[in-house]
PDB file of C-alpha atoms in Angstrom:
ATOM      1  CA  MET A   1      -9.741  14.028  -7.221  1.00  0.00           C
ATOM      2  CA  GLY A   2      -6.859  11.561  -6.972  1.00  0.00           C
ATOM      3  CA  ARG A   3      -7.411   7.814  -6.971  1.00  0.00           C
ATOM      4  CA  ILE A   4      -6.933   6.302  -3.526  1.00  0.00           C
ATOM      5  CA  ILE A   5      -5.404   2.815  -3.555  1.00  0.00           C
ATOM      6  CA  ALA A   6      -5.007   0.709  -0.407  1.00  0.00           C
ATOM      7  CA  ILE A   7      -2.128  -1.778  -0.467  1.00  0.00           C
ATOM      8  CA  ALA A   8      -3.547  -4.502   1.759  1.00  0.00           C
ATOM      9  CA  ASN A   9      -2.893  -8.041   2.906  1.00  0.00           C
ATOM     10  CA  GLN A  10      -3.182  -8.999   6.555  1.00  0.00           C
ATOM     11  CA  LYS A  11      -0.410 -11.551   6.080  1.00  0.00           C
ATOM     12  CA  GLY A  12       2.947 -10.035   7.036  1.00  0.00           C
ATOM     13  CA  GLY A  13       6.096 -10.246   4.950  1.00  0.00           C
ATOM     14  CA  VAL A  14       4.417 -10.223   1.539  1.00  0.00           C
ATOM     15  CA  GLY A  15       6.095  -7.063   0.225  1.00  0.00           C
ATOM     16  CA  LYS A  16       3.304  -4.669   1.156  1.00  0.00           C
ATOM     17  CA  THR A  17       5.504  -1.760   2.243  1.00  0.00           C
ATOM     18  CA  THR A  18       7.995  -2.440  -0.566  1.00  0.00           C
ATOM     19  CA  THR A  19       5.110  -2.250  -3.026  1.00  0.00           C
ATOM     20  CA  ALA A  20       3.606   0.897  -1.483  1.00  0.00           C
ATOM     21  CA  VAL A  21       6.906   2.814  -1.479  1.00  0.00           C
ATOM     22  CA  ASN A  22       8.122   1.702  -4.888  1.00  0.00           C
ATOM     23  CA  LEU A  23       4.798   1.931  -6.699  1.00  0.00           C
ATOM     24  CA  ALA A  24       4.405   5.475  -5.348  1.00  0.00           C
ATOM     25  CA  ALA A  25       7.933   6.437  -6.441  1.00  0.00           C
ATOM     26  CA  SER A  26       7.469   4.833  -9.865  1.00  0.00           C
ATOM     27  CA  LEU A  27       4.213   6.741 -10.441  1.00  0.00           C
ATOM     28  CA  VAL A  28       6.085   9.958  -9.599  1.00  0.00           C
ATOM     29  CA  SER A  29       8.783   9.057 -12.134  1.00  0.00           C
ATOM     30  CA  LEU A  30       5.938   8.827 -14.676  1.00  0.00           C
ATOM     31  CA  GLU A  31       5.066  12.447 -13.822  1.00  0.00           C
ATOM     32  CA  LYS A  32       2.168  11.834 -11.461  1.00  0.00           C
ATOM     33  CA  ARG A  33       1.659  13.678  -8.155  1.00  0.00           C
ATOM     34  CA  VAL A  34       1.526  11.078  -5.407  1.00  0.00           C
ATOM     35  CA  LEU A  35       0.836  10.990  -1.674  1.00  0.00           C
ATOM     36  CA  LEU A  36       2.046   7.949   0.244  1.00  0.00           C
ATOM     37  CA  ILE A  37       0.044   7.385   3.440  1.00  0.00           C
ATOM     38  CA  ASP A  38       1.835   5.247   6.025  1.00  0.00           C
ATOM     39  CA  LEU A  39      -0.879   3.632   8.128  1.00  0.00           C
ATOM     40  CA  ASP A  40       1.332   0.900   9.582  1.00  0.00           C
ATOM     41  CA  PRO A  41       2.493   1.568  13.186  1.00  0.00           C
ATOM     42  CA  GLN A  42       5.851   0.005  12.253  1.00  0.00           C
ATOM     43  CA  ALA A  43       6.364   3.103  10.058  1.00  0.00           C
ATOM     44  CA  ASN A  44       8.543   1.261   7.538  1.00  0.00           C
ATOM     45  CA  SER A  45       7.240   3.289   4.600  1.00  0.00           C
ATOM     46  CA  SER A  46       8.245   6.466   6.437  1.00  0.00           C
ATOM     47  CA  SER A  47      11.740   5.286   7.345  1.00  0.00           C
ATOM     48  CA  GLY A  48      12.092   3.738   3.885  1.00  0.00           C
ATOM     49  CA  LEU A  49      11.816   7.261   2.477  1.00  0.00           C
ATOM     50  CA  GLY A  50      14.520   8.579   4.798  1.00  0.00           C
ATOM     51  CA  ILE A  51      12.228  10.093   7.456  1.00  0.00           C
ATOM     52  CA  ARG A  52      13.434   9.979  11.078  1.00  0.00           C
ATOM     53  CA  VAL A  53      10.154   8.851  12.601  1.00  0.00           C
ATOM     54  CA  ALA A  54      11.283   9.321  16.231  1.00  0.00           C
ATOM     55  CA  ASP A  55      11.700  13.064  15.606  1.00  0.00           C
ATOM     56  CA  LEU A  56       8.155  13.603  14.342  1.00  0.00           C
ATOM     57  CA  GLU A  57       5.585  15.422  16.465  1.00  0.00           C
ATOM     58  CA  GLN A  58       2.649  15.127  14.067  1.00  0.00           C
ATOM     59  CA  THR A  59       1.810  11.937  12.208  1.00  0.00           C
ATOM     60  CA  ALA A  60      -1.124   9.833  10.998  1.00  0.00           C
ATOM     61  CA  TYR A  61      -1.945   9.258  14.680  1.00  0.00           C
ATOM     62  CA  GLU A  62      -2.881  12.926  15.197  1.00  0.00           C
ATOM     63  CA  VAL A  63      -4.853  12.904  11.941  1.00  0.00           C
ATOM     64  CA  LEU A  64      -6.959   9.897  12.979  1.00  0.00           C
ATOM     65  CA  VAL A  65      -7.313  10.444  16.715  1.00  0.00           C
ATOM     66  CA  ASP A  66      -7.233  14.245  17.090  1.00  0.00           C
ATOM     67  CA  GLU A  67      -8.635  15.030  13.601  1.00  0.00           C
ATOM     68  CA  LEU A  68      -5.648  17.248  12.824  1.00  0.00           C
ATOM     69  CA  PRO A  69      -5.920  18.366   9.166  1.00  0.00           C
ATOM     70  CA  ALA A  70      -3.826  16.026   7.004  1.00  0.00           C
ATOM     71  CA  ALA A  71      -2.333  19.022   5.161  1.00  0.00           C
ATOM     72  CA  GLU A  72      -0.502  19.992   8.362  1.00  0.00           C
ATOM     73  CA  VAL A  73       1.206  16.612   8.611  1.00  0.00           C
ATOM     74  CA  LEU A  74       2.413  16.067   5.031  1.00  0.00           C
ATOM     75  CA  LEU A  75       6.168  15.872   4.504  1.00  0.00           C
ATOM     76  CA  PRO A  76       8.213  16.309   1.311  1.00  0.00           C
ATOM     77  CA  THR A  77      10.546  13.491   0.235  1.00  0.00           C
ATOM     78  CA  ASP A  78      13.694  13.276  -1.881  1.00  0.00           C
ATOM     79  CA  MET A  79      11.490  12.874  -4.953  1.00  0.00           C
ATOM     80  CA  GLU A  80       9.772  16.020  -6.150  1.00  0.00           C
ATOM     81  CA  GLY A  81       6.097  15.165  -6.566  1.00  0.00           C
ATOM     82  CA  LEU A  82       6.082  12.520  -3.815  1.00  0.00           C
ATOM     83  CA  MET A  83       4.661  13.569  -0.443  1.00  0.00           C
ATOM     84  CA  LEU A  84       4.353  11.451   2.690  1.00  0.00           C
ATOM     85  CA  LEU A  85       1.792  11.281   5.473  1.00  0.00           C
ATOM     86  CA  PRO A  86       4.075   9.608   8.046  1.00  0.00           C
ATOM     87  CA  SER A  87       3.308   6.983  10.662  1.00  0.00           C
ATOM     88  CA  HIS A  88       4.426   6.455  14.247  1.00  0.00           C
ATOM     89  CA  ILE A  89       4.356   3.618  16.781  1.00  0.00           C
ATOM     90  CA  ASN A  90       1.608   5.662  18.558  1.00  0.00           C
ATOM     91  CA  LEU A  91      -0.785   4.350  15.906  1.00  0.00           C
ATOM     92  CA  VAL A  92      -0.893   1.074  17.825  1.00  0.00           C
ATOM     93  CA  GLY A  93      -3.057   2.862  20.384  1.00  0.00           C
ATOM     94  CA  ALA A  94      -5.377   4.461  17.834  1.00  0.00           C
ATOM     95  CA  GLU A  95      -7.525   1.343  17.494  1.00  0.00           C
ATOM     96  CA  VAL A  96      -8.251   1.360  21.238  1.00  0.00           C
ATOM     97  CA  GLU A  97      -8.733   5.129  21.505  1.00  0.00           C
ATOM     98  CA  LEU A  98     -11.226   5.210  18.636  1.00  0.00           C
ATOM     99  CA  ILE A  99     -13.212   2.181  19.785  1.00  0.00           C
ATOM    100  CA  GLU A 100     -16.188   4.207  21.061  1.00  0.00           C
ATOM    101  CA  VAL A 101     -15.992   7.010  18.503  1.00  0.00           C
ATOM    102  CA  VAL A 102     -18.973   7.319  16.164  1.00  0.00           C
ATOM    103  CA  HIS A 103     -18.034   6.777  12.485  1.00  0.00           C
ATOM    104  CA  ARG A 104     -14.542   5.715  13.531  1.00  0.00           C
ATOM    105  CA  GLU A 105     -14.093   3.850  10.209  1.00  0.00           C
ATOM    106  CA  GLN A 106     -14.577   7.151   8.337  1.00  0.00           C
ATOM    107  CA  ARG A 107     -11.746   9.137   9.962  1.00  0.00           C
ATOM    108  CA  LEU A 108      -9.208   8.626   7.168  1.00  0.00           C
ATOM    109  CA  ARG A 109     -11.738   9.184   4.386  1.00  0.00           C
ATOM    110  CA  LYS A 110     -12.735  12.488   5.960  1.00  0.00           C
ATOM    111  CA  ALA A 111      -9.085  13.556   6.364  1.00  0.00           C
ATOM    112  CA  LEU A 112      -8.138  12.697   2.782  1.00  0.00           C
ATOM    113  CA  SER A 113     -11.210  14.328   1.233  1.00  0.00           C
ATOM    114  CA  ALA A 114      -9.698  17.740   2.020  1.00  0.00           C
ATOM    115  CA  ILE A 115      -6.439  17.059   0.139  1.00  0.00           C
ATOM    116  CA  SER A 116      -7.108  14.354  -2.451  1.00  0.00           C
ATOM    117  CA  ASP A 117      -7.540  16.831  -5.311  1.00  0.00           C
ATOM    118  CA  GLN A 118      -3.886  17.874  -4.876  1.00  0.00           C
ATOM    119  CA  PHE A 119      -2.699  14.441  -6.047  1.00  0.00           C
ATOM    120  CA  ASP A 120      -3.179  12.025  -8.921  1.00  0.00           C
ATOM    121  CA  TYR A 121      -2.717   8.991  -6.684  1.00  0.00           C
ATOM    122  CA  LEU A 122      -2.904   8.434  -2.928  1.00  0.00           C
ATOM    123  CA  ILE A 123      -1.289   5.147  -1.922  1.00  0.00           C
ATOM    124  CA  ILE A 124      -2.062   3.710   1.540  1.00  0.00           C
ATOM    125  CA  ASP A 125       0.346   1.261   3.163  1.00  0.00           C
ATOM    126  CA  CYS A 126      -1.925  -0.781   5.450  1.00  0.00           C
ATOM    127  CA  PRO A 127      -0.781  -2.651   8.574  1.00  0.00           C
ATOM    128  CA  PRO A 128      -0.624  -6.480   8.456  1.00  0.00           C
ATOM    129  CA  SER A 129      -4.005  -6.940  10.137  1.00  0.00           C
ATOM    130  CA  LEU A 130      -7.703  -6.462   9.429  1.00  0.00           C
ATOM    131  CA  GLY A 131      -8.262  -4.090  12.350  1.00  0.00           C
ATOM    132  CA  LEU A 132      -9.582  -0.538  12.470  1.00  0.00           C
ATOM    133  CA  LEU A 133      -6.616   1.002  10.652  1.00  0.00           C
ATOM    134  CA  THR A 134      -7.055  -1.259   7.621  1.00  0.00           C
ATOM    135  CA  LEU A 135     -10.820  -0.693   7.837  1.00  0.00           C
ATOM    136  CA  ASN A 136     -10.171   3.069   7.637  1.00  0.00           C
ATOM    137  CA  ALA A 137      -7.992   2.527   4.572  1.00  0.00           C
ATOM    138  CA  LEU A 138     -10.598   0.355   2.805  1.00  0.00           C
ATOM    139  CA  THR A 139     -13.356   2.846   3.613  1.00  0.00           C
ATOM    140  CA  ALA A 140     -11.283   5.714   2.169  1.00  0.00           C
ATOM    141  CA  ALA A 141     -10.031   3.886  -0.944  1.00  0.00           C
ATOM    142  CA  GLN A 142     -11.503   3.377  -4.384  1.00  0.00           C
ATOM    143  CA  GLY A 143      -9.270   0.411  -5.107  1.00  0.00           C
ATOM    144  CA  VAL A 144      -7.357  -2.322  -3.297  1.00  0.00           C
ATOM    145  CA  LEU A 145      -4.058  -3.676  -4.573  1.00  0.00           C
ATOM    146  CA  ILE A 146      -3.155  -7.008  -2.972  1.00  0.00           C
ATOM    147  CA  PRO A 147       0.499  -8.109  -2.891  1.00  0.00           C
ATOM    148  CA  VAL A 148       0.889 -11.888  -2.663  1.00  0.00           C
ATOM    149  CA  GLN A 149       4.247 -13.602  -2.257  1.00  0.00           C
ATOM    150  CA  ALA A 150       5.120 -16.428  -4.613  1.00  0.00           C
ATOM    151  CA  GLU A 151       5.581 -18.905  -1.781  1.00  0.00           C
ATOM    152  CA  TYR A 152       3.873 -21.844  -0.121  1.00  0.00           C
ATOM    153  CA  PHE A 153       0.740 -20.785   1.815  1.00  0.00           C
ATOM    154  CA  ALA A 154       0.525 -17.682  -0.410  1.00  0.00           C
ATOM    155  CA  LEU A 155      -3.248 -17.940  -0.644  1.00  0.00           C
ATOM    156  CA  GLU A 156      -3.685 -18.560   3.065  1.00  0.00           C
ATOM    157  CA  GLY A 157      -5.757 -15.780   4.604  1.00  0.00           C
ATOM    158  CA  LEU A 158      -6.745 -14.257   1.258  1.00  0.00           C
ATOM    159  CA  GLY A 159     -10.320 -15.444   1.734  1.00  0.00           C
ATOM    160  CA  GLN A 160     -10.513 -13.487   4.980  1.00  0.00           C
ATOM    161  CA  LEU A 161      -9.245 -10.324   3.241  1.00  0.00           C
ATOM    162  CA  LEU A 162     -11.708 -10.751   0.366  1.00  0.00           C
ATOM    163  CA  ASN A 163     -14.550 -11.232   2.846  1.00  0.00           C
ATOM    164  CA  THR A 164     -13.544  -8.028   4.655  1.00  0.00           C
ATOM    165  CA  ILE A 165     -13.499  -6.153   1.332  1.00  0.00           C
ATOM    166  CA  LYS A 166     -16.981  -7.532   0.580  1.00  0.00           C
ATOM    167  CA  LEU A 167     -18.312  -6.400   3.973  1.00  0.00           C
ATOM    168  CA  VAL A 168     -16.771  -2.918   3.562  1.00  0.00           C
ATOM    169  CA  ARG A 169     -18.375  -2.654   0.136  1.00  0.00           C
ATOM    170  CA  GLN A 170     -21.768  -3.606   1.575  1.00  0.00           C
ATOM    171  CA  SER A 171     -21.807  -1.266   4.546  1.00  0.00           C
ATOM    172  CA  LEU A 172     -19.140   1.445   4.314  1.00  0.00           C
ATOM    173  CA  ASN A 173     -17.849   1.997   0.776  1.00  0.00           C
ATOM    174  CA  GLU A 174     -19.836   0.620  -2.145  1.00  0.00           C
ATOM    175  CA  ALA A 175     -17.351   2.121  -4.640  1.00  0.00           C
ATOM    176  CA  LEU A 176     -14.484  -0.096  -3.407  1.00  0.00           C
ATOM    177  CA  GLU A 177     -13.085  -2.520  -5.966  1.00  0.00           C
ATOM    178  CA  ILE A 178     -10.128  -4.855  -6.238  1.00  0.00           C
ATOM    179  CA  ASP A 179      -7.701  -3.163  -8.620  1.00  0.00           C
ATOM    180  CA  GLY A 180      -5.510  -6.217  -8.810  1.00  0.00           C
ATOM    181  CA  VAL A 181      -3.156  -8.759  -7.308  1.00  0.00           C
ATOM    182  CA  VAL A 182       0.599  -8.368  -7.709  1.00  0.00           C
ATOM    183  CA  ILE A 183       2.894 -11.344  -7.197  1.00  0.00           C
ATOM    184  CA  THR A 184       6.008 -10.470  -5.181  1.00  0.00           C
ATOM    185  CA  MET A 185       9.255 -12.293  -4.315  1.00  0.00           C
ATOM    186  CA  PHE A 186       8.978 -14.239  -7.571  1.00  0.00           C
ATOM    187  CA  ASP A 187      11.855 -16.599  -8.329  1.00  0.00           C
ATOM    188  CA  THR A 188      11.890 -17.648 -11.980  1.00  0.00           C
ATOM    189  CA  ARG A 189      14.014 -20.708 -11.117  1.00  0.00           C
ATOM    190  CA  LEU A 190      11.428 -22.210  -8.772  1.00  0.00           C
ATOM    191  CA  ARG A 191       8.532 -24.303  -9.999  1.00  0.00           C
ATOM    192  CA  LEU A 192       6.634 -23.189  -6.891  1.00  0.00           C
ATOM    193  CA  SER A 193       6.620 -19.550  -8.062  1.00  0.00           C
ATOM    194  CA  ASN A 194       5.018 -20.551 -11.336  1.00  0.00           C
ATOM    195  CA  GLN A 195       2.491 -22.761  -9.540  1.00  0.00           C
ATOM    196  CA  VAL A 196       1.461 -19.877  -7.265  1.00  0.00           C
ATOM    197  CA  GLN A 197       1.072 -17.630 -10.317  1.00  0.00           C
ATOM    198  CA  GLN A 198      -1.141 -20.188 -12.059  1.00  0.00           C
ATOM    199  CA  GLU A 199      -3.256 -20.652  -8.938  1.00  0.00           C
ATOM    200  CA  LEU A 200      -3.764 -16.887  -8.527  1.00  0.00           C
ATOM    201  CA  GLU A 201      -4.652 -16.481 -12.211  1.00  0.00           C
ATOM    202  CA  ARG A 202      -7.173 -19.320 -11.924  1.00  0.00           C
ATOM    203  CA  TYR A 203      -8.771 -17.595  -8.923  1.00  0.00           C
ATOM    204  CA  PHE A 204      -8.528 -13.910  -9.876  1.00  0.00           C
ATOM    205  CA  GLY A 205      -8.341 -14.126 -13.679  1.00  0.00           C
ATOM    206  CA  ASP A 206      -7.254 -10.914 -15.388  1.00  0.00           C
ATOM    207  CA  ARG A 207      -7.090  -9.087 -12.065  1.00  0.00           C
ATOM    208  CA  VAL A 208      -3.599 -10.534 -11.594  1.00  0.00           C
ATOM    209  CA  TYR A 209      -1.133  -7.946 -12.888  1.00  0.00           C
ATOM    210  CA  LYS A 210       1.074  -9.123 -15.748  1.00  0.00           C
ATOM    211  CA  THR A 211       4.057  -7.650 -13.919  1.00  0.00           C
ATOM    212  CA  VAL A 212       5.628  -9.899 -11.296  1.00  0.00           C
ATOM    213  CA  VAL A 213       8.108  -8.495  -8.780  1.00  0.00           C
ATOM    214  CA  GLN A 214      11.153 -10.723  -8.746  1.00  0.00           C
ATOM    215  CA  ARG A 215      13.417 -11.378  -5.787  1.00  0.00           C
ATOM    216  CA  ASN A 216      16.031  -8.653  -5.982  1.00  0.00           C
ATOM    217  CA  VAL A 217      18.887  -7.714  -3.640  1.00  0.00           C
ATOM    218  CA  ARG A 218      18.722  -4.009  -4.549  1.00  0.00           C
ATOM    219  CA  LEU A 219      15.051  -3.941  -3.603  1.00  0.00           C
ATOM    220  CA  SER A 220      15.947  -5.289  -0.160  1.00  0.00           C
ATOM    221  CA  GLU A 221      18.863  -2.884   0.302  1.00  0.00           C
ATOM    222  CA  ALA A 222      17.122   0.351  -0.718  1.00  0.00           C
ATOM    223  CA  PRO A 223      15.088   0.927   2.507  1.00  0.00           C
ATOM    224  CA  SER A 224      18.236   0.903   4.667  1.00  0.00           C
ATOM    225  CA  TYR A 225      19.420   3.887   2.602  1.00  0.00           C
ATOM    226  CA  GLY A 226      16.067   5.640   3.028  1.00  0.00           C
ATOM    227  CA  LYS A 227      15.335   5.529  -0.688  1.00  0.00           C
ATOM    228  CA  PRO A 228      12.895   3.886  -3.072  1.00  0.00           C
ATOM    229  CA  VAL A 229      14.720   1.486  -5.378  1.00  0.00           C
ATOM    230  CA  ILE A 230      14.328   3.809  -8.375  1.00  0.00           C
ATOM    231  CA  LEU A 231      16.596   6.332  -6.614  1.00  0.00           C
ATOM    232  CA  TYR A 232      18.911   3.692  -5.166  1.00  0.00           C
ATOM    233  CA  ASP A 233      19.518   1.729  -8.367  1.00  0.00           C
ATOM    234  CA  ALA A 234      17.323   2.741 -11.290  1.00  0.00           C
ATOM    235  CA  LEU A 235      18.684  -0.043 -13.513  1.00  0.00           C
ATOM    236  CA  SER A 236      17.995  -2.881 -11.060  1.00  0.00           C
ATOM    237  CA  MET A 237      15.428  -5.566 -11.716  1.00  0.00           C
ATOM    238  CA  GLY A 238      13.370  -4.293  -8.769  1.00  0.00           C
ATOM    239  CA  ALA A 239      13.209  -0.774 -10.206  1.00  0.00           C
ATOM    240  CA  ARG A 240      12.203  -2.115 -13.625  1.00  0.00           C
ATOM    241  CA  ASN A 241       9.505  -4.358 -12.115  1.00  0.00           C
ATOM    242  CA  TYR A 242       7.849  -1.541 -10.165  1.00  0.00           C
ATOM    243  CA  LEU A 243       8.040   0.822 -13.137  1.00  0.00           C
ATOM    244  CA  ALA A 244       6.231  -1.817 -15.195  1.00  0.00           C
ATOM    245  CA  LEU A 245       3.617  -2.193 -12.440  1.00  0.00           C
ATOM    246  CA  ALA A 246       3.132   1.591 -12.316  1.00  0.00           C
ATOM    247  CA  ASN A 247       2.545   1.592 -16.072  1.00  0.00           C
ATOM    248  CA  GLU A 248      -0.104  -1.118 -15.664  1.00  0.00           C
ATOM    249  CA  VAL A 249      -1.811   0.917 -12.931  1.00  0.00           C
ATOM    250  CA  LEU A 250      -1.823   3.977 -15.199  1.00  0.00           C
ATOM    251  CA  GLN A 251      -3.325   1.970 -18.064  1.00  0.00           C
ATOM    252  CA  GLN A 252      -6.081   0.836 -15.693  1.00  0.00           C
ATOM    253  CA  HIS A 253      -7.057   4.311 -14.566  1.00  0.00           C
ATOM    254  CA  GLY A 254      -5.786   6.610 -17.293  1.00  0.00           C
TER     255      GLY A 254
END
């Protein structure tokens, strides 16, 4: 069975989707079979892999709300070995539609249990909130990877996320653990970036990944071409950073 990792932080703009897409692609380049699950209604992971979301008839919405088998929704990508479970703006309504459903937090776990043995890693791009979609991701996952930007207020809201993880572990998924924290948008020239890194290391200790993701133009450009950075510019700093992060993840889990 593949390891399911939720990329979560309810704060927007921290590099969550960038991390989900590029970690998934980097793991594939290291010869792992990977499924990227786009659980964000904005569907940026899907469009970032070149998928025309508006044309899709079956997405994560149908999997969660109608219990359509996930295998029927999976799409191939430009990288052999990387599959996508796409999102759609419809997912915004899923939280309301599932509100009275029994075991609504278990929908994703149930869907992935039927296909997880086909992959080495299943990476979930969570929405920037702690609502039912993120709760589904945390209930399905074995590990949480938290991207944190190297900026002022970086730690703001982290306590809320950690409390949610604790509650999920107590009542829904006792196997859930924090795989690590990855620092994104790191600028080596700024003292602030180094201060944020020191603060995170003081709080999380060795759960902060050694790899930091530096600010990189190529990383920002790649999604507009519908490609992960490793396909867009394999020699860029962004590509090298995410390859290093993927290697750290592999060392963690073998």
